[in-house]
PDB file of C-alpha atoms in Angstrom:
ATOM      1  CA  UNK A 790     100.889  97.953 139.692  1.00  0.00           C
ATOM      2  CA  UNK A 791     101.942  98.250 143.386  1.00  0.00           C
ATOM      3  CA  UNK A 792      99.463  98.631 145.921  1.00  0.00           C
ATOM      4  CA  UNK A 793      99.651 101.243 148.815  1.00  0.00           C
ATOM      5  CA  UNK A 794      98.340  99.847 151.827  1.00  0.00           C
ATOM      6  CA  UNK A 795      97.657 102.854 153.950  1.00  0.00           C
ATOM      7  CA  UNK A 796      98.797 102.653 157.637  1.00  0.00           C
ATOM      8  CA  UNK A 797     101.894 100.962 157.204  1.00  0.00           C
ATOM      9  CA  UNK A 798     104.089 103.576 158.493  1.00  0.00           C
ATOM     10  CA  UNK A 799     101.950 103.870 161.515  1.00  0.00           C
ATOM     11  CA  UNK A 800     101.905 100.119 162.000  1.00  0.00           C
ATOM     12  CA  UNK A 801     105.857 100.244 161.584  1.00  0.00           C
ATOM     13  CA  UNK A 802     106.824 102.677 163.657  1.00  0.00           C
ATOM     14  CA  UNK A 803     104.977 101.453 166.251  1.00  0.00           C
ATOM     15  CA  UNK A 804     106.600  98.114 166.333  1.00  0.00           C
ATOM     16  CA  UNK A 805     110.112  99.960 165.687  1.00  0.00           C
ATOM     17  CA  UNK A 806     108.768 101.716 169.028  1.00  0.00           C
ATOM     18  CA  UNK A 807     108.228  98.848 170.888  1.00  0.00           C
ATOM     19  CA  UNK A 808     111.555  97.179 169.839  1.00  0.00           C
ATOM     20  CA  UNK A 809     113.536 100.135 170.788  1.00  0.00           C
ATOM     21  CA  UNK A 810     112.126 100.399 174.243  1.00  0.00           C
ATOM     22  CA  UNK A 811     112.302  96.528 175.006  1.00  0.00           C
ATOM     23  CA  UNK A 812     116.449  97.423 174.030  1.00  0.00           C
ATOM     24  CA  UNK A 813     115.976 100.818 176.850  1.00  0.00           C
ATOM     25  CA  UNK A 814     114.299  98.244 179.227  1.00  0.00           C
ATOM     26  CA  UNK A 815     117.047  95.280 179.077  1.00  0.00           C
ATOM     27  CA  UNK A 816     119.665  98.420 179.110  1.00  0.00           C
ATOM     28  CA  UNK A 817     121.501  98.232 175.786  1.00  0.00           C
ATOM     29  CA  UNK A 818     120.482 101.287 174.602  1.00  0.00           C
ATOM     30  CA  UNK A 819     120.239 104.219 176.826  1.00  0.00           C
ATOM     31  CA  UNK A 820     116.797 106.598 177.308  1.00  0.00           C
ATOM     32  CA  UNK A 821     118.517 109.434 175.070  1.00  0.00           C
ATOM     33  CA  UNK A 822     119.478 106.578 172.133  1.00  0.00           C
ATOM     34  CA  UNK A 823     116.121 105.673 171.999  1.00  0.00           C
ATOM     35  CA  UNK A 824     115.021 109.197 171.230  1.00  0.00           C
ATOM     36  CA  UNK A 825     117.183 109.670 168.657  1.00  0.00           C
ATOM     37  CA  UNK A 826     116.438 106.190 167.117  1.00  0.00           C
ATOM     38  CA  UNK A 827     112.922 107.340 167.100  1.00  0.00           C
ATOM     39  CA  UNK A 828     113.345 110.267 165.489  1.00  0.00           C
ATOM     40  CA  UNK A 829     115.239 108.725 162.579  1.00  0.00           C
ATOM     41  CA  UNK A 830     112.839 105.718 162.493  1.00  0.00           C
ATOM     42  CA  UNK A 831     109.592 107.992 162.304  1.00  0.00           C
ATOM     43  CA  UNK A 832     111.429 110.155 159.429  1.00  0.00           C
ATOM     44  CA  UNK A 833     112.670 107.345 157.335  1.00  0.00           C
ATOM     45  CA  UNK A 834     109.291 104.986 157.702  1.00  0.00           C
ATOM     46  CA  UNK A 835     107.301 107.796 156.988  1.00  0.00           C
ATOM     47  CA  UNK A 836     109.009 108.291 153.634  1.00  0.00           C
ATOM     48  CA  UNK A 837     109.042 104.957 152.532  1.00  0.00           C
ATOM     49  CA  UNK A 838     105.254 103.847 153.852  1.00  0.00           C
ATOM     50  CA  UNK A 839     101.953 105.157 152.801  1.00  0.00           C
ATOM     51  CA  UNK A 840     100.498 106.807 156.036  1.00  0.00           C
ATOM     52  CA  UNK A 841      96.609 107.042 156.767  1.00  0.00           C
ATOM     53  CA  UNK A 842      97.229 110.809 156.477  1.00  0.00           C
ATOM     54  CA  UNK A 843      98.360 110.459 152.880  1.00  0.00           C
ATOM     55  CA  UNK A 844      94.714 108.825 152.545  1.00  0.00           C
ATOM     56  CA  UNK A 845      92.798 111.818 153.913  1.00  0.00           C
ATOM     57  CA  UNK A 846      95.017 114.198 151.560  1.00  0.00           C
ATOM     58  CA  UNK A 847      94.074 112.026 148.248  1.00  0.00           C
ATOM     59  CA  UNK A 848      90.243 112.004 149.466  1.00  0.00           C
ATOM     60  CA  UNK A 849      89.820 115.909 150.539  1.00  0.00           C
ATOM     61  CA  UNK A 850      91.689 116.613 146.927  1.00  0.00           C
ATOM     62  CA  UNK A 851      88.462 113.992 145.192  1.00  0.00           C
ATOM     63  CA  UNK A 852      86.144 115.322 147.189  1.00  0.00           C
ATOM     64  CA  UNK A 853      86.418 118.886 146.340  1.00  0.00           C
ATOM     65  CA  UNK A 854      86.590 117.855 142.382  1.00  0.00           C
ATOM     66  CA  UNK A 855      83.275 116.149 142.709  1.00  0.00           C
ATOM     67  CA  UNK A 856      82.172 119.590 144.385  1.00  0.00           C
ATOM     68  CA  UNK A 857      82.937 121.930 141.324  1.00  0.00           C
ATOM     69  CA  UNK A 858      81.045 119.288 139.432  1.00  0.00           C
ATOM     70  CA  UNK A 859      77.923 119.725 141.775  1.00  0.00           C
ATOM     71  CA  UNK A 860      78.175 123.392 141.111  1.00  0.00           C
ATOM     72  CA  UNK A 861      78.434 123.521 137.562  1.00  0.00           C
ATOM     73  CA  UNK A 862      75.311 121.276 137.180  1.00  0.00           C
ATOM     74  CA  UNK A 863      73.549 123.768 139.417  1.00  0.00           C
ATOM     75  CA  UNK A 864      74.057 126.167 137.411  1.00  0.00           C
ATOM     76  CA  UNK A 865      72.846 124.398 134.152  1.00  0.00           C
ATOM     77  CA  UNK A 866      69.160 123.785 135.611  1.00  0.00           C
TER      78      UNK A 866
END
């Protein structure tokens, strides 16, 4: 079984972040590369990685479950 580890796309594109403006900075990439770079990077990450906002989504979908419980058992009394 694998486990998710949520926050890993947020921890990796912020280091993909970091590495692409260190490449800006010494000037092997240009400002408008790094954008792009970005752009792909956040996309692709954030497909492969749990996020912490796949987290909420699973809890808000439990949480609502364990409401229609609550309601049916006030109902029963």
């Amino acid at each position: 079984m694998k486990t998710l580890l949520y926050g890993q796309a947020e921890y990796y594109y912020a280091i993909s972040c970091q590495m692409t403006r260190r490449l800006e900075q010494q000037g092997i990439i240009t400002a408008d590369q790094r954008r792009r770079i970005d752009e792909l990077d956040r996309k692709s990450i954030y497909e492969m990685y749990p996020s912490v906002d796949d987290l909420e989504t699973e809890t808000s979908g439990s949480e609502n479950a364990d409401d229609d419980n609550n309601a049916d058992n006030d109902t029963a009394s």
